[in-house]
Amino acid sequence: MENTALNIAVLVKYVPDAQFDRHLTGAGNTLERAESILSELDEYAIEAALALSEARGGEAAGNKVTAITMGPASAVAAVKKALQIGATEGVHLSDEALAGSDAAATSLALAAVVRHLGGVDLVLTGMASTDGETSLVPAQLAARLGLPQITFASSLEVDSSGEAHVATARRDGDIYAETIQATLPAVVSVTDQANSPRYPNFKGIMAAKKKTVTALTLAEIGVEPASVGHEGSLTVVKAAEAREHRPAGTIITDSGDAGIQLVDFLAAQKLL
Amino acid sequence: MSAVVVFIDQTEVSTSPGHPVLSKSSQELLTLARLAGEPVAAVAGEASDELAAALGGAGVSRVFASSQDELTGYLVAPKADFVAQVATAAGAAAVLVGNNFEGKEIAARVGIALNAGVISDAVGLTVADGAITVQKSVLAGSYTVEASATSAVSVISVKSNSVDAEPAAVPATAAVEQFTAEFAPASLGAKIIERTPKPASGRPDLSDARIVVAGGRGVDGNFGPVEELADVLGAAIGASRAATDAGWIEHSAQVGQTGKTVAPQLYISVGISGAIQQKAGMQTSKVIVAVNKDAESPVFEIADFGIVGDLFDVLPQATAEIKRRRG
Ligand SMILES: Cc1cc2nc3c(=O)[nH]c(=O)nc-3n(C[C@H](O)[C@H](O)[C@H](O)COP(=O)(O)OP(=O)(O)OC[C@H]3O[C@@H](n4cnc5c(N)ncnc54)[C@H](O)[C@@H]3O)c2cc1C
């Protein structure tokens, strides 16, 4: 291809920090919005996008890395962090009607954002969000957009020497390791094996202040409010119960026979 | 009784020794399917006589099987198309799949194809008046929620070890129908151009093992003591990300947020500090044993039995003692 520049959309999510206790609250048993961060697993998607962009001349050569998030006003922090790390622009889809969206509703809204942006060559995501942990959204997004799906990629390359951009990725299964190829546009999710994410540096933090974040509403992307949020979701959470703390166990310090005591414990538990 | 389609993937069959023709997790899915309705099998790959007999034993009378090349030639999407189309043909009220990475993705796409709600990470299900309620564990195992789909069809991916696999009280005779799925062009977009089988470990599969012995950075490059204990216990081997990142052991052994989630009868954590990402994959294990030389390690907070000690002393002693007691 003459123009090898890529237009990449990276989906990022603002999630409660797992280092702290997390709670489900309210009628819909939704996650309390506590101390939140950019989902760690999305950092790998951002890194993959930046690496592809840089390998072909970066922003100066027309490469674009757009960080997209969907969520309440505070969620824009995830996009801002992505801009500090190096994304070129941001998009924040925010609408009251989105609250309580399950994977089906989330993928519907995000697919509409990607269509609204237009001309996206590659949609990159993390392997899961660190709050919902379902990994459903990337596959649903690919299905909704009618694009090839390469998920759980532990490596990703894009070759633009032919007539189209061709992505090649590795996926590690239990029984097979696979190499997968797709012509872009495609949806790709990357694992934490794919790269080592960079941290925002001072230059990046300063530069991010000048980057634009486009705010979008459902009306602007042509999505009916009733098709998302609690109303548009196809699942309901009816009850939630905190798992009981494991009762404190027996802790011993080895004084030469801990191995024997371990076997006694296993025998008493009928685990031998 | 409405049909419950269970996806059975014979294209990816474990090479572990003694692996049954119908995997343990497939047997578990069928056990749950019988609770929820009439189990119907959607088999990707060959439905051999042996498999049909095993399915009959699990109470399955209808089997839809497809060996179409697309199922193995492209990533995930064709399998999802197949399952969705079988569900439609069978008039299914629910679809059950395993909860490994691929299973969840198949569930995700079947959900879109059938406009059905998808519930992943299920650890159990109950049925009342024909409606299915799913128990699932969330937030790294710190909550259990009850969820259900509001759509006509429920799509559920179920974790291994969620139920004891049992044969049907009344076995059925499984009639195998060859099924030809139709694949949308977009489903054939991600082509598998190379596939290398992973070497068989000769140990049980980590995902559904009864006992797991897992090693972390503390093993310092030497998984020997972990392997020896695992082998006397007939256990699978797990690892922390620190150990897999160091290249001491296959990435597929990683337990945790970005590895496998396991819930065995017994999890023995060795030289692992117990970071939140590690706990996410193992804290719903029935019994947790930890061996770590640092008494302050967070892993001791969730251990039923903890040993503050050097793994290179404790493990060989335990292994020798088990051998001695067994004569
Ligand atoms: C996005 C993300 C995803 C992650 N996903 C996962 C995941 O899926 N799984 C996972 O495990 N981690 C994951 N991690 C990494 C996690 O945060 C921890 O860094 C990791 O679990 C630490 O591994 P460890 O406990 O083996 O090593 P360390 O934390 O270094 O602990 C080693 C332990 O060994 C003990 N020790 C040392 N020598 C001995 C000895 N001779 N005898 C006994 N004890 C000894 C030490 O006291 C120490 O407690 C992830 C991190 C990130 C950021």
XYZ file of C-alpha atoms and ligand atoms in Angstrom:
652
model
C 0.000 0.000 0.000
C 1.211 3.506 -0.737
C -0.233 4.970 2.387
C 0.558 2.662 5.244
C -0.964 4.901 7.922
C -3.432 3.268 10.275
C -6.531 4.687 11.858
C -6.743 2.821 15.151
C -9.503 2.981 17.744
C -8.615 1.734 21.222
C -11.445 0.992 23.612
C -10.629 1.880 27.196
C -12.648 1.458 30.348
C -12.650 3.329 33.633
C -12.931 0.791 36.421
C -12.783 0.654 40.216
C -9.259 -0.101 41.359
C -9.049 -3.764 42.297
C -6.478 -2.987 44.977
C -9.356 -1.751 47.139
C -12.538 -3.493 48.255
C -15.196 -3.394 45.573
C -18.939 -3.452 46.252
C -22.168 -4.080 44.397
C -24.962 -1.660 45.278
C -28.439 -0.444 44.377
C -31.452 -2.054 42.793
C -29.477 -3.198 39.759
C -26.585 -4.519 41.870
C -24.188 -2.385 39.911
C -20.614 -1.768 40.889
C -20.067 1.145 43.219
C -17.934 3.735 41.451
C -15.120 3.933 43.950
C -11.470 4.920 43.494
C -11.137 4.266 39.778
C -8.434 3.863 37.174
C -7.922 3.018 33.521
C -8.436 -0.756 33.365
C -4.924 -2.209 33.530
C -5.638 -4.647 30.744
C -6.436 -1.778 28.379
C -2.876 -0.493 28.767
C -1.766 -3.417 26.614
C -4.193 -2.378 23.876
C -2.952 1.212 23.991
C 0.647 0.000 23.814
C -0.148 -2.250 20.846
C -1.768 0.692 19.058
C 1.136 3.039 19.736
C 3.697 0.463 18.658
C 1.895 -0.043 15.337
C 1.556 3.695 14.822
C 5.197 4.424 15.642
C 6.463 1.643 13.404
C 4.885 3.485 10.484
C 5.900 7.018 11.293
C 3.440 7.954 14.015
C 1.130 10.918 13.913
C 3.369 12.816 11.467
C 2.760 10.092 8.890
C -1.000 10.244 9.367
C -1.419 7.480 11.920
C -4.212 8.050 14.359
C -4.858 6.410 17.721
C -8.265 7.351 19.103
C -9.033 6.305 22.672
C -12.752 5.687 23.145
C -14.570 5.253 26.393
C -18.190 4.959 27.376
C -19.336 5.863 30.867
C -20.324 8.653 33.239
C -18.588 12.036 33.365
C -15.746 10.718 35.525
C -14.886 8.043 32.930
C -13.205 10.659 30.767
C -10.214 10.105 33.071
C -9.538 6.823 31.260
C -9.358 8.659 27.936
C -7.134 11.349 29.421
C -4.746 8.733 30.730
C -4.647 7.148 27.276
C -3.834 10.560 25.789
C -1.013 10.983 28.301
C 0.356 7.605 27.341
C 0.302 8.663 23.696
C -3.100 8.306 22.024
C -3.671 11.150 19.571
C -7.281 11.945 20.381
C -10.139 10.915 22.603
C -13.841 10.165 22.402
C -16.171 9.985 25.385
C -19.642 8.552 24.927
C -21.731 9.605 27.862
C -25.467 9.448 28.353
C -27.703 8.851 31.341
C -29.465 6.142 29.388
C -26.283 4.042 29.265
C -26.298 3.249 32.976
C -26.532 -0.454 33.723
C -25.624 -1.631 30.230
C -24.682 -5.317 29.992
C -22.305 -6.689 27.363
C -24.984 -6.716 24.659
C -25.904 -3.066 25.269
C -22.277 -2.000 25.677
C -21.205 -3.629 22.443
C -24.175 -2.056 20.669
C -23.213 1.436 21.813
C -19.493 0.985 21.138
C -20.178 -0.430 17.677
C -22.208 2.703 16.961
C -19.292 4.902 18.068
C -16.889 3.056 15.777
C -19.315 3.428 12.862
C -19.829 7.085 13.704
C -16.078 7.748 13.581
C -15.827 6.010 10.238
C -12.685 4.830 8.454
C -11.316 2.879 11.414
C -8.814 0.232 10.277
C -8.336 -1.494 13.572
C -10.335 -1.646 16.785
C -8.086 -2.668 19.666
C -9.262 -3.746 23.111
C -7.867 -5.358 26.232
C -8.562 -9.049 26.847
C -11.204 -8.278 29.494
C -12.212 -5.427 31.723
C -10.868 -5.779 35.231
C -14.331 -5.166 36.712
C -16.812 -7.095 34.568
C -14.140 -9.670 33.619
C -16.422 -11.261 31.064
C -14.391 -10.794 27.848
C -17.721 -10.732 26.017
C -17.548 -7.237 24.554
C -14.704 -7.643 21.993
C -16.360 -10.684 20.400
C -19.777 -9.025 20.415
C -18.336 -5.875 18.922
C -16.765 -7.854 16.080
C -20.049 -9.650 15.482
C -22.031 -6.409 15.476
C -19.600 -4.623 13.166
C -19.359 -7.655 10.874
C -15.568 -7.514 11.158
C -13.033 -10.309 11.567
C -12.341 -11.070 15.210
C -8.851 -11.820 16.492
C -9.089 -12.117 20.239
C -6.658 -12.944 23.024
C -3.741 -12.081 20.767
C -0.420 -12.525 22.530
C 1.362 -10.782 19.655
C 0.186 -8.539 16.844
C 1.763 -7.315 13.639
C 0.299 -5.490 10.683
C 1.831 -5.829 7.227
C 0.940 -3.103 4.742
C 3.228 -4.114 1.891
C 0.418 -5.709 -0.110
C -2.880 -4.334 -1.324
C -4.427 -4.175 2.123
C -3.357 -4.063 5.735
C -3.002 -7.633 6.966
C -2.898 -8.375 10.671
C -1.102 -11.445 11.987
C -1.493 -12.493 15.593
C -0.631 -15.357 17.865
C -3.129 -16.931 20.181
C -2.122 -19.387 22.874
C -4.747 -21.985 23.553
C -4.459 -24.905 25.948
C -4.052 -27.479 23.288
C -2.760 -25.437 20.375
C -0.789 -22.306 19.733
C -2.322 -20.655 16.699
C -1.273 -18.015 14.216
C -4.180 -16.029 12.880
C -4.421 -13.692 9.943
C -7.071 -11.183 8.947
C -7.359 -8.363 6.474
C -8.187 -5.082 8.163
C -10.527 -3.631 9.275
C -10.768 -6.002 12.213
C -11.366 -6.141 15.938
C -8.362 -7.355 17.921
C -8.075 -7.926 21.666
C -4.604 -8.312 23.124
C -3.501 -10.131 26.277
C -0.998 -9.067 28.894
C 1.556 -11.198 27.033
C 1.440 -8.942 23.977
C 3.814 -6.215 25.175
C 5.035 -4.185 28.150
C 2.931 -1.059 28.440
C 4.778 2.242 28.831
C 3.954 4.767 31.528
C 3.024 8.346 30.736
C 6.109 10.572 30.995
C 6.227 14.294 31.712
C 6.270 15.189 28.031
C 3.256 12.995 27.415
C 1.346 14.505 30.306
C 1.981 18.026 29.031
C 1.152 17.106 25.425
C -2.121 15.497 26.485
C -3.425 18.832 27.682
C -3.581 20.031 24.098
C -5.317 16.959 22.706
C -9.030 16.962 22.022
C -11.629 14.765 23.628
C -14.863 14.666 21.661
C -17.961 14.193 23.790
C -20.729 12.175 22.164
C -24.290 11.437 23.205
C -26.504 8.585 22.085
C -28.505 10.912 19.849
C -25.323 11.938 18.053
C -24.426 8.364 17.201
C -27.979 7.384 16.322
C -28.635 4.956 19.180
C -32.094 4.702 20.732
C -31.873 5.174 24.508
C -34.154 2.156 24.990
C -31.671 -0.135 23.234
C -28.995 0.378 25.889
C -28.752 0.711 29.664
C -30.947 -1.323 31.983
C -33.752 -1.227 29.449
C -31.753 -2.451 26.479
C -29.800 -5.088 28.379
C -30.673 -8.728 27.918
C -29.579 -9.815 31.374
C -30.522 -8.756 34.895
C -28.679 -9.200 38.145
C -31.372 -10.128 40.643
C -29.335 -10.557 43.802
C -25.791 -10.138 44.975
C -24.068 -11.537 47.988
C -20.573 -10.831 49.204
C -18.626 -14.025 49.479
C -18.007 -14.880 53.063
C -14.481 -14.183 54.132
C -12.629 -17.420 54.386
C -12.397 -18.276 58.064
C -8.889 -17.715 59.345
C -6.783 -20.777 58.750
C -4.083 -22.456 60.747
C -0.678 -20.909 60.112
C 2.404 -22.711 61.380
C 6.085 -21.884 61.191
C 8.329 -24.660 59.978
C 10.504 -26.060 62.706
C 11.651 -29.054 60.748
C 8.472 -31.102 60.395
C 6.101 -28.795 58.501
C 6.060 -31.189 55.542
C 4.771 -33.945 57.829
C 2.184 -31.596 59.323
C 1.064 -30.699 55.817
C 0.453 -34.378 55.078
C -1.446 -34.734 58.381
C -3.640 -31.800 57.354
C -4.320 -33.291 53.915
C -5.131 -36.650 55.463
C -7.533 -35.046 57.949
C -9.251 -33.255 55.051
C -9.466 -36.582 53.176
C -7.475 -35.118 50.326
C -4.848 -37.821 50.017
C -39.513 -29.796 28.102
C -37.519 -27.252 26.156
C -34.224 -28.049 24.530
C -30.947 -26.992 26.106
C -28.108 -27.018 23.614
C -24.693 -27.986 24.962
C -21.673 -27.179 22.818
C -19.185 -30.019 22.653
C -15.933 -29.295 20.894
C -14.290 -32.422 19.551
C -11.908 -30.378 17.418
C -9.851 -29.508 20.492
C -9.501 -32.669 22.433
C -7.138 -32.856 25.337
C -4.138 -35.061 24.870
C -3.924 -35.808 28.589
C -3.678 -39.492 29.378
C -6.904 -41.147 30.449
C -8.905 -38.240 29.095
C -12.467 -39.494 28.576
C -14.105 -39.216 25.149
C -16.537 -36.751 26.692
C -14.470 -34.277 28.696
C -15.174 -33.728 32.360
C -16.395 -30.191 31.721
C -18.713 -31.410 28.927
C -20.145 -33.968 31.346
C -20.717 -31.190 33.856
C -22.504 -29.064 31.233
C -24.750 -31.984 30.340
C -25.537 -32.584 34.002
C -26.695 -28.966 34.282
C -28.527 -29.123 30.958
C -30.670 -31.995 32.261
C -31.672 -29.781 35.167
C -32.806 -27.057 32.800
C -34.506 -29.104 30.105
C -33.815 -31.693 27.451
C -30.102 -31.813 26.634
C -29.209 -31.525 22.945
C -25.573 -31.771 21.854
C -23.991 -29.520 19.228
C -20.786 -31.348 18.352
C -18.057 -29.591 16.401
C -15.909 -32.295 14.854
C -16.515 -35.982 14.576
C -19.344 -37.541 16.551
C -17.853 -41.024 16.848
C -19.879 -44.021 18.023
C -17.974 -43.863 21.271
C -18.943 -40.212 21.743
C -22.564 -40.925 20.827
C -22.634 -43.682 23.436
C -21.209 -41.335 26.063
C -23.761 -38.670 25.118
C -26.565 -41.225 25.391
C -25.310 -42.068 28.857
C -25.589 -38.384 29.691
C -29.224 -38.408 28.617
C -28.792 -36.895 25.160
C -31.050 -38.231 22.433
C -30.438 -35.558 19.793
C -26.977 -34.774 18.511
C -26.229 -32.251 15.779
C -22.705 -32.707 14.475
C -20.627 -30.828 11.955
C -17.127 -31.487 10.674
C -17.117 -28.541 8.279
C -13.593 -27.304 7.601
C -14.511 -23.740 8.548
C -14.912 -24.822 12.159
C -11.200 -25.406 12.464
C -9.955 -23.108 9.718
C -11.084 -19.829 11.270
C -11.119 -18.350 14.720
C -14.237 -18.725 16.919
C -16.878 -17.126 14.675
C -17.783 -20.261 12.649
C -18.199 -22.302 15.835
C -20.529 -19.610 17.154
C -22.537 -19.630 13.905
C -22.851 -23.406 14.170
C -24.017 -23.320 17.789
C -26.495 -20.501 17.141
C -27.975 -22.331 14.159
C -28.262 -25.591 16.074
C -29.999 -23.703 18.890
C -32.511 -22.344 16.394
C -33.029 -25.747 14.750
C -33.577 -27.379 18.137
C -35.845 -24.586 19.388
C -33.539 -24.208 22.376
C -34.429 -22.212 25.456
C -30.827 -22.197 26.615
C -27.313 -22.721 25.300
C -24.517 -23.931 27.582
C -20.824 -23.698 26.760
C -17.604 -24.046 28.725
C -16.047 -20.983 30.290
C -12.604 -21.072 28.738
C -11.593 -18.107 26.560
C -13.078 -19.632 23.454
C -16.250 -20.771 25.202
C -16.976 -17.279 26.445
C -16.448 -15.856 22.981
C -18.725 -18.419 21.417
C -21.333 -17.479 24.024
C -20.804 -13.795 23.220
C -21.411 -14.278 19.510
C -24.294 -16.703 19.951
C -25.870 -13.990 22.094
C -25.662 -11.503 19.226
C -26.909 -14.034 16.658
C -29.941 -14.994 18.769
C -30.476 -11.590 20.376
C -30.061 -13.424 23.643
C -28.657 -12.432 27.009
C -25.273 -13.931 27.823
C -24.131 -14.829 31.312
C -20.511 -15.859 31.672
C -18.587 -17.344 34.594
C -21.573 -19.322 35.865
C -20.946 -21.520 38.888
C -24.421 -22.984 39.099
C -27.966 -22.721 37.871
C -31.429 -23.232 39.226
C -34.688 -23.612 37.375
C -38.081 -22.504 38.612
C -41.209 -22.508 36.413
C -39.031 -23.073 33.396
C -36.980 -19.928 34.036
C -33.259 -20.292 34.542
C -31.401 -18.369 37.223
C -27.646 -18.414 37.052
C -25.237 -18.112 39.951
C -22.034 -16.465 38.912
C -19.012 -15.287 40.764
C -17.847 -11.737 40.096
C -15.210 -9.248 41.204
C -12.458 -11.806 41.363
C -14.606 -14.202 43.340
C -15.533 -11.702 46.048
C -19.267 -11.714 45.226
C -21.743 -14.282 44.029
C -24.655 -12.872 42.071
C -27.865 -14.325 40.715
C -28.504 -13.299 37.157
C -30.858 -14.260 34.403
C -31.462 -13.462 30.793
C -34.588 -11.490 29.899
C -34.535 -12.818 26.334
C -36.287 -15.897 24.963
C -32.991 -17.796 24.974
C -30.367 -17.785 27.742
C -26.729 -18.246 26.766
C -24.549 -19.370 29.645
C -20.860 -20.188 29.941
C -20.214 -22.405 32.921
C -17.003 -22.742 34.893
C -15.470 -26.159 35.393
C -16.128 -27.877 38.721
C -19.451 -26.045 39.177
C -21.346 -29.290 39.544
C -20.506 -32.968 40.048
C -20.814 -34.637 36.663
C -23.326 -37.455 36.812
C -24.736 -39.834 34.231
C -28.438 -39.542 33.420
C -30.791 -41.522 35.648
C -32.348 -42.813 32.449
C -29.824 -43.153 29.623
C -30.937 -42.237 26.114
C -29.961 -43.425 22.669
C -28.214 -40.606 20.896
C -29.228 -40.149 17.263
C -26.560 -38.223 15.364
C -27.707 -35.822 12.666
C -25.135 -34.215 10.386
C -25.690 -30.483 10.447
C -24.543 -28.030 7.805
C -24.043 -24.570 9.180
C -24.018 -21.490 6.998
C -21.226 -19.054 7.615
C -21.478 -15.328 7.021
C -18.487 -13.931 5.074
C -17.443 -11.918 8.142
C -17.236 -15.147 10.129
C -14.518 -16.311 7.778
C -12.339 -13.244 8.261
C -9.832 -14.472 10.813
C -8.008 -17.395 9.270
C -5.896 -19.805 11.270
C -2.754 -20.090 9.186
C -0.756 -22.219 11.582
C -1.590 -24.460 14.488
C 1.008 -26.125 16.677
C -0.084 -28.655 19.260
C 1.254 -27.983 22.737
C 3.268 -30.808 24.212
C 1.135 -32.995 26.483
C 2.182 -32.700 30.111
C 0.995 -36.124 31.183
C -0.817 -34.454 34.086
C -4.496 -33.610 34.586
C -5.868 -30.514 32.872
C -5.401 -27.459 35.034
C -8.918 -26.122 34.421
C -10.759 -29.101 35.834
C -8.187 -30.792 38.075
C -9.230 -31.901 41.554
C -5.910 -30.783 42.998
C -3.589 -28.019 41.803
C -0.052 -27.369 43.025
C 1.077 -23.924 41.899
C 4.540 -22.394 42.016
C 5.606 -18.754 41.923
C 8.725 -16.641 41.884
C 9.807 -18.402 45.066
C 10.645 -21.597 43.143
C 13.468 -19.589 41.609
C 13.557 -21.427 38.313
C 13.212 -24.900 39.804
C 9.742 -26.419 39.468
C 11.117 -29.836 40.492
C 9.757 -29.892 44.071
C 6.378 -28.591 42.822
C 6.216 -31.278 40.112
C 7.163 -34.060 42.497
C 4.473 -33.101 44.989
C 1.950 -32.696 42.161
C 2.746 -36.147 40.861
C 2.260 -37.963 44.171
C -1.064 -36.138 44.538
C -2.145 -36.680 40.926
C -2.399 -32.907 40.649
C -2.189 -30.399 37.837
C 0.521 -27.735 37.918
C -0.261 -24.044 38.102
C 1.892 -20.946 38.339
C 1.874 -17.253 39.084
C 2.512 -14.783 36.313
C 5.948 -14.090 37.743
C 6.843 -17.741 37.116
C 5.374 -17.905 33.612
C 6.865 -14.529 32.641
C 10.268 -15.811 33.746
C 9.810 -18.660 31.291
C 10.135 -21.361 33.967
C 6.871 -22.898 32.846
C 4.333 -22.667 30.035
C 2.060 -19.634 29.978
C -0.940 -21.991 29.902
C -0.111 -22.900 33.531
C -0.793 -19.351 34.716
C -3.541 -19.014 37.286
C -5.175 -15.650 37.856
C -6.845 -12.688 36.313
C -5.141 -13.091 32.967
C -4.623 -16.820 33.231
C -6.964 -19.577 34.294
C -9.563 -19.440 36.990
C -9.549 -22.664 38.937
C -11.693 -23.941 41.786
C -10.239 -27.314 42.747
C -10.828 -29.289 45.941
C -7.285 -28.394 46.949
C -4.973 -25.600 45.795
C -1.434 -25.680 47.134
C 0.243 -22.304 46.609
C 4.021 -22.469 46.775
C 6.360 -19.463 46.755
C 3.531 -17.197 45.601
C 2.866 -13.933 47.445
C -0.871 -13.865 46.690
C -1.335 -10.652 44.697
C -4.919 -9.683 43.886
C -4.482 -10.854 40.275
C -3.335 -14.287 41.464
C -6.148 -14.564 44.022
C -8.670 -13.753 41.304
C -7.931 -17.124 39.765
C -7.914 -19.372 42.809
C -9.678 -17.959 45.834
C -12.845 -19.984 45.318
C -10.860 -23.218 45.732
C -12.333 -25.472 48.430
C -9.170 -25.853 50.479
C -6.151 -23.582 50.127
C -2.709 -24.473 51.433
C 0.132 -21.952 51.246
C 3.847 -22.451 51.642
C 5.791 -19.201 51.767
C 8.821 -18.103 53.708
C 7.418 -14.628 54.379
C 4.817 -14.659 57.178
C 3.501 -11.309 55.927
C 2.520 -12.649 52.491
C -1.113 -11.869 51.654
C -1.621 -15.465 50.546
C -1.839 -16.444 54.232
C -5.023 -14.346 54.551
C -6.886 -16.869 52.406
C -5.043 -20.047 53.400
C -6.835 -22.763 55.356
C -3.446 -24.171 56.219
C -0.333 -22.041 55.918
C 3.279 -22.921 56.416
C 5.829 -20.200 56.959
C 8.870 -21.970 55.675
C 11.215 -22.693 52.809
C 9.533 -24.575 50.009
C 12.739 -26.455 49.275
C 12.498 -28.056 52.745
C 8.738 -28.391 53.105
C 7.784 -29.822 49.723
C 10.332 -32.658 49.487
C 9.501 -33.667 53.061
C 5.761 -33.747 52.304
C 6.316 -35.692 49.080
C 8.467 -38.272 50.857
C 5.940 -38.579 53.682
C 3.045 -39.212 51.296
C 5.076 -41.899 49.549
C 6.018 -43.441 52.879
C 2.403 -43.575 54.108
C 1.309 -45.195 50.906
C 4.055 -47.755 51.322
C -2.604 -6.664 34.330
C -1.991 -7.666 35.250
C -2.409 -8.978 35.200
C -1.852 -9.939 36.045
N -2.313 -11.227 35.981
C -1.800 -12.148 36.834
C -2.280 -13.496 36.837
O -3.160 -13.869 36.067
N -1.740 -14.367 37.712
C -0.742 -14.008 38.593
O -0.294 -14.864 39.369
N -0.270 -12.760 38.589
C -0.759 -11.828 37.729
N -0.246 -10.560 37.738
C 0.978 -10.292 38.519
C 0.732 -10.079 39.994
O 0.427 -8.729 40.214
C 2.003 -10.445 40.792
O 3.071 -9.659 40.338
C 2.396 -11.908 40.675
O 1.294 -12.731 40.974
C 3.529 -12.213 41.616
O 3.940 -13.538 41.464
P 4.601 -14.320 42.668
O 3.681 -14.310 43.812
O 5.063 -15.615 42.161
O 5.903 -13.439 42.937
P 6.246 -12.521 44.174
O 5.187 -11.554 44.459
O 7.617 -12.027 43.935
O 6.247 -13.539 45.376
C 7.175 -14.564 45.522
C 6.919 -15.161 46.871
O 7.749 -16.274 47.054
C 8.176 -16.316 48.390
N 9.403 -17.109 48.423
C 10.601 -16.821 47.875
N 11.466 -17.816 48.062
C 10.821 -18.785 48.753
C 11.195 -20.049 49.255
N 12.405 -20.568 49.058
N 10.267 -20.762 49.927
C 9.022 -20.269 50.148
N 8.615 -19.068 49.684
C 9.505 -18.334 48.983
C 8.347 -14.894 48.795
O 8.212 -14.736 50.188
C 7.196 -14.218 48.031
O 6.032 -14.108 48.826
C -0.805 -9.584 36.918
C -0.382 -8.255 36.964
C -0.956 -7.303 36.146
C -0.480 -5.896 36.233
